[in-house]
Short mmCIF file of C-alpha atoms in Angstrom, two decimals:
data_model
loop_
_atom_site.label_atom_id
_atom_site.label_comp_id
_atom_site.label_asym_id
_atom_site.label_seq_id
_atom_site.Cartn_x
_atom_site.Cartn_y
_atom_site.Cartn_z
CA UNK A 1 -30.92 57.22 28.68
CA UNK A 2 -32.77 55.48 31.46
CA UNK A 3 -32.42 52.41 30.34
CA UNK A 4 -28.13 52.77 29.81
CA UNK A 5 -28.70 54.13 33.36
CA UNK A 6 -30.57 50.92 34.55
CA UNK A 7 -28.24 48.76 32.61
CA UNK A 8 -25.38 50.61 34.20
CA UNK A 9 -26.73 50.42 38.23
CA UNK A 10 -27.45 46.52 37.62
CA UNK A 11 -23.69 45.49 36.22
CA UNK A 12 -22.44 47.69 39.51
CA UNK A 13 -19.95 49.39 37.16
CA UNK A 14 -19.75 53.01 36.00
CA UNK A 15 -17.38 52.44 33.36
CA UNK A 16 -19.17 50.48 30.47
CA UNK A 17 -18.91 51.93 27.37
CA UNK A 18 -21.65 52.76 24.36
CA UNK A 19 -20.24 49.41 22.92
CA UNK A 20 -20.24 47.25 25.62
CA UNK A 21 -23.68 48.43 26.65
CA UNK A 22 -24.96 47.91 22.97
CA UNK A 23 -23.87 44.43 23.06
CA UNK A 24 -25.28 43.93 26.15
CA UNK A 25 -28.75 44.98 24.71
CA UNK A 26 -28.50 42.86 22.26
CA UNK A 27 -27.68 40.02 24.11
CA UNK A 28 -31.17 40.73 26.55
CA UNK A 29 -32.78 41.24 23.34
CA UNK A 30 -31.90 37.70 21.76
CA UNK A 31 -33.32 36.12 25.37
CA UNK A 32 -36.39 37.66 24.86
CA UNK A 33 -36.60 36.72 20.93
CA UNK A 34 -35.45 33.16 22.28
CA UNK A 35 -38.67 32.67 24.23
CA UNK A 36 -40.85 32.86 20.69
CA UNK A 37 -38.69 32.13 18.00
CA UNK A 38 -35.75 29.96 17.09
CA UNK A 39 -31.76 31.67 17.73
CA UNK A 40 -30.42 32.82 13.76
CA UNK A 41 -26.71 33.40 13.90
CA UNK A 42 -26.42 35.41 11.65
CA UNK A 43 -28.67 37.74 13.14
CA UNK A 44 -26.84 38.49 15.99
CA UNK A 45 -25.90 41.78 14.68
CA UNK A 46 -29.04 43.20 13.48
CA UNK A 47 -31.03 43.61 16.93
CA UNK A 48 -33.91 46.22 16.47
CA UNK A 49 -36.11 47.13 19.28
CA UNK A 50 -39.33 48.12 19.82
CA UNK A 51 -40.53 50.56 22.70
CA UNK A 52 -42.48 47.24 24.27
CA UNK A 53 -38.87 45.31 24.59
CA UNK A 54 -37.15 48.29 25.75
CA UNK A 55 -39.91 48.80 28.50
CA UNK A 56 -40.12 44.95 29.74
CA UNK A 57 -35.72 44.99 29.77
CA UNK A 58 -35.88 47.97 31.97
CA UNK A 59 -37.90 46.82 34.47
CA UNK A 60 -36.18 43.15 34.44
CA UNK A 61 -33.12 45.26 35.32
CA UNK A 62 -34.41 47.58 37.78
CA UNK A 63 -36.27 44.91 39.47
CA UNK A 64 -33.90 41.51 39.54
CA UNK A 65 -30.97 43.28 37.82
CA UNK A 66 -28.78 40.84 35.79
CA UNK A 67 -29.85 37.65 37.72
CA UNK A 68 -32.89 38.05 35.85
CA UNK A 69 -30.80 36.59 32.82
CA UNK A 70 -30.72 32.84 32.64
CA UNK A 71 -26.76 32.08 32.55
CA UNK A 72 -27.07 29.72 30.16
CA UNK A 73 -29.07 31.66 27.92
CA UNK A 74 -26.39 34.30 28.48
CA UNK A 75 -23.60 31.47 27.69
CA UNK A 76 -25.37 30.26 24.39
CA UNK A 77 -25.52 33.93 23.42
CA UNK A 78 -21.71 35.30 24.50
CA UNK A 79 -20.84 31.90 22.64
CA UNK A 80 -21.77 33.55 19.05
CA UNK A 81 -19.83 36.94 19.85
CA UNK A 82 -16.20 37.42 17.82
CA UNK A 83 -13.69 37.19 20.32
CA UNK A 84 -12.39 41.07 19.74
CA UNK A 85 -15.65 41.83 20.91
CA UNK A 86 -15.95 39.63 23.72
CA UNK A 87 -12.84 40.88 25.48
CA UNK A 88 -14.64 44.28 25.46
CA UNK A 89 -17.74 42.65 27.62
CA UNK A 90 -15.87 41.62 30.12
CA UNK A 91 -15.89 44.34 32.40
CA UNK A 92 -19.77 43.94 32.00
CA UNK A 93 -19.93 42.30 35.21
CA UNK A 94 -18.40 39.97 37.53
CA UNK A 95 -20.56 36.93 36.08
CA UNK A 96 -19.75 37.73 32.61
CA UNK A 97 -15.82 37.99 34.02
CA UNK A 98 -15.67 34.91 35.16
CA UNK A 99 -17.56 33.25 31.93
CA UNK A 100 -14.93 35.09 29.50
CA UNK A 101 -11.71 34.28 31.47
CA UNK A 102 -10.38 30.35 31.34
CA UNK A 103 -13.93 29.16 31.31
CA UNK A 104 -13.36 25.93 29.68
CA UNK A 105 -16.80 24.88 29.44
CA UNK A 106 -17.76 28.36 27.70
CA UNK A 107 -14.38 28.52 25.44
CA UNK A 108 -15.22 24.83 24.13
CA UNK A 109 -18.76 26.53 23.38
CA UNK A 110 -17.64 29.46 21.52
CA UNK A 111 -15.41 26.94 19.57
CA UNK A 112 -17.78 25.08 17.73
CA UNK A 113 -19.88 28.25 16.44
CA UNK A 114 -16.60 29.62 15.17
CA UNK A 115 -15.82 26.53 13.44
CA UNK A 116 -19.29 27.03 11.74
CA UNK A 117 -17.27 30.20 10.38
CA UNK A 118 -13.64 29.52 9.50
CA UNK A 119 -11.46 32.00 8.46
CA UNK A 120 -8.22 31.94 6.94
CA UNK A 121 -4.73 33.14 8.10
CA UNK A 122 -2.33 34.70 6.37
CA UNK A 123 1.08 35.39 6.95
CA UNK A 124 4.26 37.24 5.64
CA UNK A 125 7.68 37.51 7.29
CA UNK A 126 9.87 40.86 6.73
CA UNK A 127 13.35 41.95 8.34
CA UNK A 128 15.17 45.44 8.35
CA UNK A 129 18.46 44.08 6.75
CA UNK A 130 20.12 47.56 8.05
CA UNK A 131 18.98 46.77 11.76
CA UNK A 132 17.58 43.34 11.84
CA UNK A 133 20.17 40.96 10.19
CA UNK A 134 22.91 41.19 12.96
CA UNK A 135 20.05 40.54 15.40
CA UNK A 136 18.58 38.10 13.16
CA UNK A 137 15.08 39.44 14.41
CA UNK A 138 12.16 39.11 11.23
CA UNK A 139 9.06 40.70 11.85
CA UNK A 140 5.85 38.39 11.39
CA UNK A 141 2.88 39.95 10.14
CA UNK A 142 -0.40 37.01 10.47
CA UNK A 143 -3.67 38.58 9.02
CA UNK A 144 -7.45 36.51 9.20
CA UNK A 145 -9.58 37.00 6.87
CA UNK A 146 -13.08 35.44 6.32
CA UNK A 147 -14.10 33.36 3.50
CA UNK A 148 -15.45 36.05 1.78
CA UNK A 149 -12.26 37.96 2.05
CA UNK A 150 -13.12 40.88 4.67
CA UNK A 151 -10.45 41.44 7.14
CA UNK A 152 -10.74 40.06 10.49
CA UNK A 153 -7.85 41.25 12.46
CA UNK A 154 -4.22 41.60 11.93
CA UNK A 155 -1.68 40.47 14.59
CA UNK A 156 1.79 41.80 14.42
CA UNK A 157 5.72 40.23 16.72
CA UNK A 158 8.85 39.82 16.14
CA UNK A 159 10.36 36.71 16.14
CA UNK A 160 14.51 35.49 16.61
CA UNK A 161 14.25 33.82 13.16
CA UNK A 162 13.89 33.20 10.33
CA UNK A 163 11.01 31.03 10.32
CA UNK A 164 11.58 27.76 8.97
CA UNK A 165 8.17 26.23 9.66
CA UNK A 166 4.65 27.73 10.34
CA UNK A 167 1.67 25.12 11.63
CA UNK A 168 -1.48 25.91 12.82
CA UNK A 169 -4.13 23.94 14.76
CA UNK A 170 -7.50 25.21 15.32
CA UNK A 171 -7.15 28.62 17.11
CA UNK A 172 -2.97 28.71 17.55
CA UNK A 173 -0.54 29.03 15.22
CA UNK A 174 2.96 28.15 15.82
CA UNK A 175 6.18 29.72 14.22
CA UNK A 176 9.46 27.64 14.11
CA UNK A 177 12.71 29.04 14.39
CA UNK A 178 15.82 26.98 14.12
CA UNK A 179 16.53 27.69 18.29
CA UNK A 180 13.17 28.75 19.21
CA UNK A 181 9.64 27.93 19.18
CA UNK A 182 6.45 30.54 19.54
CA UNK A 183 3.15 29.78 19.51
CA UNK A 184 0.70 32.70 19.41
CA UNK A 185 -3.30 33.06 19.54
CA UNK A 186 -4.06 35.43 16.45
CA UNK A 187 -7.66 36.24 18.04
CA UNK A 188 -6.17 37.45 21.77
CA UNK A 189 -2.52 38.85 20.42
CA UNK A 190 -1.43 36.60 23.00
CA UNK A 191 2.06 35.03 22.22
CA UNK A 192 4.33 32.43 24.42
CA UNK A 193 8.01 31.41 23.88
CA UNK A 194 8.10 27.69 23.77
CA UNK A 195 11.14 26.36 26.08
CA UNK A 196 14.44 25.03 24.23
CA UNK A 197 14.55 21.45 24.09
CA UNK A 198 17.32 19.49 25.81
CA UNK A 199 17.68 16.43 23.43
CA UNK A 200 17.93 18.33 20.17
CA UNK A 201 20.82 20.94 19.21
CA UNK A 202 17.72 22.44 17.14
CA UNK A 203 13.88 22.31 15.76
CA UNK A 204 13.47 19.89 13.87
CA UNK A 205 9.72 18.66 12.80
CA UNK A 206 6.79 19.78 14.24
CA UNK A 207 3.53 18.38 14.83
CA UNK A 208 0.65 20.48 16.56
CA UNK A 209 -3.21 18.92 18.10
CA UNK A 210 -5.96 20.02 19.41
CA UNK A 211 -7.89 17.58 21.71
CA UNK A 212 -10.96 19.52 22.57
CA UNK A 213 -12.28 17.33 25.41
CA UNK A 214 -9.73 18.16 27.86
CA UNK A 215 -9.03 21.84 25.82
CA UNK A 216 -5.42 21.33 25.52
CA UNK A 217 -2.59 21.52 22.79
CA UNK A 218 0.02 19.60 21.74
CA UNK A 219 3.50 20.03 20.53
CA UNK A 220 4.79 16.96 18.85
CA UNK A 221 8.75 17.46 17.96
CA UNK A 222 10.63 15.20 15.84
CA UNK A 223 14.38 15.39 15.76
CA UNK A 224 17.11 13.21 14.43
CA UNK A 225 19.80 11.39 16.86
CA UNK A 226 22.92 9.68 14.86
CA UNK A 227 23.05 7.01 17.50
CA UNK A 228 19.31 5.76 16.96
CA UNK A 229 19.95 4.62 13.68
CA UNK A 230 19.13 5.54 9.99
CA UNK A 231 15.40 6.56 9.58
CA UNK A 232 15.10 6.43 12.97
CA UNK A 233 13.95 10.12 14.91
CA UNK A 234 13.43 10.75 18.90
CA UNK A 235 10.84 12.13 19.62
CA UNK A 236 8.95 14.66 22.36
CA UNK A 237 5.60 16.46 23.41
CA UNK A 238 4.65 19.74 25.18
CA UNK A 239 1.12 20.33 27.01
CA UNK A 240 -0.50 23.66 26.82
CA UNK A 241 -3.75 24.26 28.93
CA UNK A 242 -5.97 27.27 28.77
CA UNK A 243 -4.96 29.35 31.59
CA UNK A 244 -2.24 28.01 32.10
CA UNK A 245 0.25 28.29 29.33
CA UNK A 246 2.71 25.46 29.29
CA UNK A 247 2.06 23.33 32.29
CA UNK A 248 5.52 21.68 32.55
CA UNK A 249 9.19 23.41 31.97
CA UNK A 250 10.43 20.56 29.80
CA UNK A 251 9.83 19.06 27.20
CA UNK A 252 8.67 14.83 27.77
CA UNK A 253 10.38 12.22 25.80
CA UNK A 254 7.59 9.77 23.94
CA UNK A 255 9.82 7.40 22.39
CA UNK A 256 11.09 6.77 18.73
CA UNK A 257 8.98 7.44 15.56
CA UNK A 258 9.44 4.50 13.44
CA UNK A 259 9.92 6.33 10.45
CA UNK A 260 11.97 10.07 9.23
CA UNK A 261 9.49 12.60 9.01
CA UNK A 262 10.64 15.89 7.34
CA UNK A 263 7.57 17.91 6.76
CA UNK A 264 7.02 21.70 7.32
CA UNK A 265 2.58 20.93 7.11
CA UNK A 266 0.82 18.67 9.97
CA UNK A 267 -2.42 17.99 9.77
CA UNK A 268 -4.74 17.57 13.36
CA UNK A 269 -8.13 15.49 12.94
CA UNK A 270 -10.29 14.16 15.98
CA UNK A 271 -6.86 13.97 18.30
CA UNK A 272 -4.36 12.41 15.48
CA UNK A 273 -1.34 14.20 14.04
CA UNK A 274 -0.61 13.21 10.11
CA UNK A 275 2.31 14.37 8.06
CA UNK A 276 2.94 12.84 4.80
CA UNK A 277 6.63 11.68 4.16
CA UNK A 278 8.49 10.30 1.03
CA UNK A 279 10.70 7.42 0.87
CA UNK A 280 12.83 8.34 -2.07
CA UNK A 281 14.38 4.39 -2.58
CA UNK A 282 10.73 3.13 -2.93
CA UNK A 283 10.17 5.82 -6.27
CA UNK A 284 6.71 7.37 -6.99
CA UNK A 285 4.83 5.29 -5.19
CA UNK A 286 6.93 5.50 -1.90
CA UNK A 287 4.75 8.08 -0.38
CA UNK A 288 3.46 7.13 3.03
CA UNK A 289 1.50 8.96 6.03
CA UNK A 290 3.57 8.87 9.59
CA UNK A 291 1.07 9.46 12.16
CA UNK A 292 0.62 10.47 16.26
CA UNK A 293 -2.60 9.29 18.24
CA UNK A 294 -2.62 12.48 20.96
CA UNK A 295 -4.50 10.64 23.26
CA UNK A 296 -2.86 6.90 23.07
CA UNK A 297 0.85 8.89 22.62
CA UNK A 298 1.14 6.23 19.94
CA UNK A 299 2.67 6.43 16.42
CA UNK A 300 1.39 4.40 13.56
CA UNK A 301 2.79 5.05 9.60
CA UNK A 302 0.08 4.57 6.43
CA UNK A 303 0.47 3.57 2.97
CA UNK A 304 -0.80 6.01 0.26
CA UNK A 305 -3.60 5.13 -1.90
CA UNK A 306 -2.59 2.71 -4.55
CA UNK A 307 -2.98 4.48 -7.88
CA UNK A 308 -0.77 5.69 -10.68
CA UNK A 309 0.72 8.35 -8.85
CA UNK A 310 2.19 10.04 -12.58
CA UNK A 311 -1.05 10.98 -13.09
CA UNK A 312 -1.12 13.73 -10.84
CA UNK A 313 0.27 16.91 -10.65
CA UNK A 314 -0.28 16.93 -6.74
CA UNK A 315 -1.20 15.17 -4.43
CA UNK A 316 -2.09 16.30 -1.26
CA UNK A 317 -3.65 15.59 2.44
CA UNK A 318 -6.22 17.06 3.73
CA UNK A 319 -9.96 16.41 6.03
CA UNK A 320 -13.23 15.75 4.30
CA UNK A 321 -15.77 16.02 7.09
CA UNK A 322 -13.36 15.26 9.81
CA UNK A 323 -12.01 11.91 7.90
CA UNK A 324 -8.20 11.62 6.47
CA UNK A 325 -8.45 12.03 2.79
CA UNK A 326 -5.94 11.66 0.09
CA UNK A 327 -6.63 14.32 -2.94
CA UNK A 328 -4.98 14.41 -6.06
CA UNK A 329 -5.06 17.00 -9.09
CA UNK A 330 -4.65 15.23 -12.78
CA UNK A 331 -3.94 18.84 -14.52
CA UNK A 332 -4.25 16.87 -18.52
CA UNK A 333 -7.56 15.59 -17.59
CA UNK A 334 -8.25 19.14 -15.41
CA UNK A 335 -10.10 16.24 -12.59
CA UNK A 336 -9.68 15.58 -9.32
CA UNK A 337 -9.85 12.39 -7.08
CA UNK A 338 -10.29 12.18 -3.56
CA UNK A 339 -9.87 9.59 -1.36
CA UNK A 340 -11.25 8.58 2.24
CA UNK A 341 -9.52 6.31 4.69
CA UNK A 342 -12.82 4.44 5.96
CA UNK A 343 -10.86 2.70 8.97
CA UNK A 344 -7.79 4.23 10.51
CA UNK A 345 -7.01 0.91 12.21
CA UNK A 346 -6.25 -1.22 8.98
CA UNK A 347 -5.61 2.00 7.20
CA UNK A 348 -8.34 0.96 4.32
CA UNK A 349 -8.76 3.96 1.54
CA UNK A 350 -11.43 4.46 -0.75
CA UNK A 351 -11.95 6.38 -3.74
CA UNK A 352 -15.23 8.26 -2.89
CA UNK A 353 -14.61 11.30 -5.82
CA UNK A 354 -13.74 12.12 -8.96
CA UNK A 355 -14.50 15.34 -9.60
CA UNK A 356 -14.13 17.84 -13.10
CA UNK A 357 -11.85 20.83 -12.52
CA UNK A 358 -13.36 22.67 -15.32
CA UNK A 359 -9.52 23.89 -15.51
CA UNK A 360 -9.36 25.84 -12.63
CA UNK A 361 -5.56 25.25 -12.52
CA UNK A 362 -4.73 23.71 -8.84
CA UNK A 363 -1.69 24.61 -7.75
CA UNK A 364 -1.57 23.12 -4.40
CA UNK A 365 -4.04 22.13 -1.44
CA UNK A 366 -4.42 23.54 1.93
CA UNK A 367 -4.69 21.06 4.31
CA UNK A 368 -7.75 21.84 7.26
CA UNK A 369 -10.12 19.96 9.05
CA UNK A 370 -13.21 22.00 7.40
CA UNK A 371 -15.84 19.85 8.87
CA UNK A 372 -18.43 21.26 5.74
CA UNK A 373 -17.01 18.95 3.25
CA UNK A 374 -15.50 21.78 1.04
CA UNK A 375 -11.67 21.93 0.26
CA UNK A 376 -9.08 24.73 -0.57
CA UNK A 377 -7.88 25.02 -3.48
CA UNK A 378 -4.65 27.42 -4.31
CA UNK A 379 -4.78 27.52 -8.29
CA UNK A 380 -1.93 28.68 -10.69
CA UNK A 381 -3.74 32.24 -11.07
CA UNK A 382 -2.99 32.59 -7.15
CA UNK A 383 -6.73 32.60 -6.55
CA UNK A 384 -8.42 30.49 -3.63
CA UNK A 385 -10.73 28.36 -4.44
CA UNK A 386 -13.30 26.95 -2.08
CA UNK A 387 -14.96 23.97 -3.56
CA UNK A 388 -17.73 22.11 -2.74
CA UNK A 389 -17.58 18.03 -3.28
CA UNK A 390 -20.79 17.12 -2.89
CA UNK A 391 -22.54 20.22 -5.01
CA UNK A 392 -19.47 20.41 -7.35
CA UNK A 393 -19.15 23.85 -7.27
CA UNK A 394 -16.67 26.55 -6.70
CA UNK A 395 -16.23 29.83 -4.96
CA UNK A 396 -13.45 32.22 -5.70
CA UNK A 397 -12.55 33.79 -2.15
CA UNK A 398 -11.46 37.40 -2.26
CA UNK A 399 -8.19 38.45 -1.22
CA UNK A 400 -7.17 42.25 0.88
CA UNK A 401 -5.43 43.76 -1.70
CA UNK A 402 -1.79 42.68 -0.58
CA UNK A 403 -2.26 39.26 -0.36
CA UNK A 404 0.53 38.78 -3.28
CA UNK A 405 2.86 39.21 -0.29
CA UNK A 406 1.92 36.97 1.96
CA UNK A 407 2.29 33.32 1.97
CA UNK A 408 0.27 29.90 1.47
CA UNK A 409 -2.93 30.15 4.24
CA UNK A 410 -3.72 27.89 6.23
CA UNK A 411 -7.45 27.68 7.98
CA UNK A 412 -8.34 28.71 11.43
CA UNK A 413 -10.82 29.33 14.15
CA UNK A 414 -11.73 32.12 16.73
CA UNK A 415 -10.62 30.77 20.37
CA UNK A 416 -10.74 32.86 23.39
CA UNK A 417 -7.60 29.91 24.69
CA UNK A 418 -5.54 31.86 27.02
CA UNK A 419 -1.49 31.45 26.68
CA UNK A 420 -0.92 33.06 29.93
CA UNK A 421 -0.91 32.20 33.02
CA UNK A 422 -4.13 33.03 35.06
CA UNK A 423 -3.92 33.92 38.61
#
């Protein structure tokens, strides 16, 4: 009890609770540990002290109070905290305030120890057709899960649907509506309606980036125009900042795309938007990859990987260690070959993979930027697969027992990226 009242005197608050101060110990803890031994992660929630650390923490406290804690030993260990947790230490103090709230140098932190962990987010969509149908409201339901299938948290809104297309980009997720746009932050509960375009009568294709250098979003929207011209589309791009929200009111016209991009899955890797798009007059080998540089605002459009595309079941895009691969499923041969584009500038692929299924039946692929070198794998059994290229082996992820309900997932990280406005 003296040291919660020590701990209590030194953050100048009388209002912590037996959580917040628990964390807080643990956090002191893990500066003393750091001083002898090297930082384990996975540790973070197994502090155990003896009567000799509880006795030297007191006196810290009592003495310096919580200057005596190095801030960026306190920043390195707040960095490896879930985000439902760290909303519950903010009241610590005002230091730990300020770090927590639109600290971009401390959210870009936290961000790549969560993408050591990715989870996965679910979704399902539901409407009460005796209320909700005039209103045309649905009710979204978006669930993450880790990879071993324990629940993360479980984010609930309703929406002026339905939803046509759902993309997510590192810690956001977006929901597409044929009038409206929302983009929501599954880790916060924090949702923002997107303004209503003035060039396009409705959503058409969306793209979504992250460019973590500058900790901002994206919205890339392509929409057709008759007067452009056949295969032609407009297109237009939103900003949002943390802190800030959406940091203009409109949306900013970036020129025409060079080629017609229907696709309801993007895919964001080191600042460049990919979709993959058909071309029905060129047959099976007409598939090509439209992309958007974030940072040069420049569109470029790829050929796919010359093969014999009747081969495969699927074919699909995804990241292999942050490069653009190509992956296809050959379901009689039960293998599958994957691809790397080795320069994005002469848009060079290379078949790195072929790799034996051992008839896991792939349904489909969900796209990511998993930076471990495993991919997703959605098989026919409605399993998820996580496989490993380089070890060439699998790992069946477990599902929350309703998971039959919801639809494809897509991966995602932890972000404490603020939607609102901070004043």
């Amino acid at each position: 009890m003296n040291l919660m009242f020590s701990l209590c005197q030194s953050c100048n608050t009388q209002t912590l609770t037996i959580l917040q101060l628990f964390y807080l110990l643990i956090a002191i803890e893990k500066l003393i540990r750091s001083r002898t031994e090297t930082f384990i992660t996975h540790q973070v929630y197994d502090a155990r002290w003896n009567y000799e650390q509880r006795l030297i923490v007191t006196c810290m406290l009592q003495n310096e109070g919580m200057e005596a804690i190095p801030s960026d030993l306190i920043v390195e260990i707040l960095s490896r905290l879930p985000v439902r947790e760290l909303g519950k230490l903010r009241c610590v103090c005002k230091q730990w305030y300020g770090l927590l709230v639109c600290n971009n140098e401390f959210t870009g932190e936290h961000m790549k120890h969560t993408k050591r962990k990715p989870l996965l987010l679910l979704r399902r969509y539901s409407s009460n057709f005796l209320v909700e149908v005039k209103t045309n409201k649905v009710s979204v339901e978006l669930t993450a899960i880790d990879l071993e299938g324990t629940v993360i948290n479980n984010f609930r809104t309703v929406v002026n649907g339905p939803v046509h297309t759902f993309v997510s980009c590192a810690a956001l997720a977006i929901l597409c509506c044929m009038r409206s746009l929302y983009v929501f932050n599954p880790s916060t509960g924090q949702g923002l309606s997107i303004p209503r375009s003035s060039a396009a009568a409705s959503f058409y294709t969306i793209g979504f980036g992250y460019l973590p250098k500058s900790n901002e979003y994206k919205i890339i929207h392509l929409f057709l125009v008759p007067s452009v011209g056949e295969g032609k589309m407009r297109s237009e791009i939103l900003t949002l900042r943390d802190g800030e929200g959406v940091i203009t009111d409109s949306w900013r016209s970036i020129g025409n795309c060079p080629q017609s991009v229907s696709a309801s899955d993007c895919l964001c890797l080191n600042g460049i938007v990919f979709w993959e798009i058909s071309r029905l007059c060129k047959g099976p080998q007409g598939k090509e990859i439209a992309s958007f540089d974030l940072y040069k605002e420049e569109f470029k459009v790829y050929s796919y990987p010359v093969c014999d595309s009747t081969k495969y079941s699927m074919m699909g895009l995804t990241g292999f260690q942050g490069t653009l691969s190509v992956v296809g499923f050959a379901a009689e041969t039960s293998t599958m070959d994957v691809w790397l584009m080795k320069d994005n500038n002469s848009g060079i692929w290379v078949k790195e993979y072929t790799v034996d299924l051992f008839c896991l039946g792939a349904e489909s692929l969900i796209p990511s930027d998993y930076y471990s070198g495993d991919i997703l794998i959605s098989t026919k059994q409605k399993d998820l697969i996580q496989y490993s290229i380089r070890n060439q082996t699998s790992t069946k992820i477990s599902y929350c027992r309703t998971i039959g309900t919801f639809r494809k997932p897509c991966l995602y990280y932890e972000s404490l990226f603020s939607l609102h406005k901070i004043v």
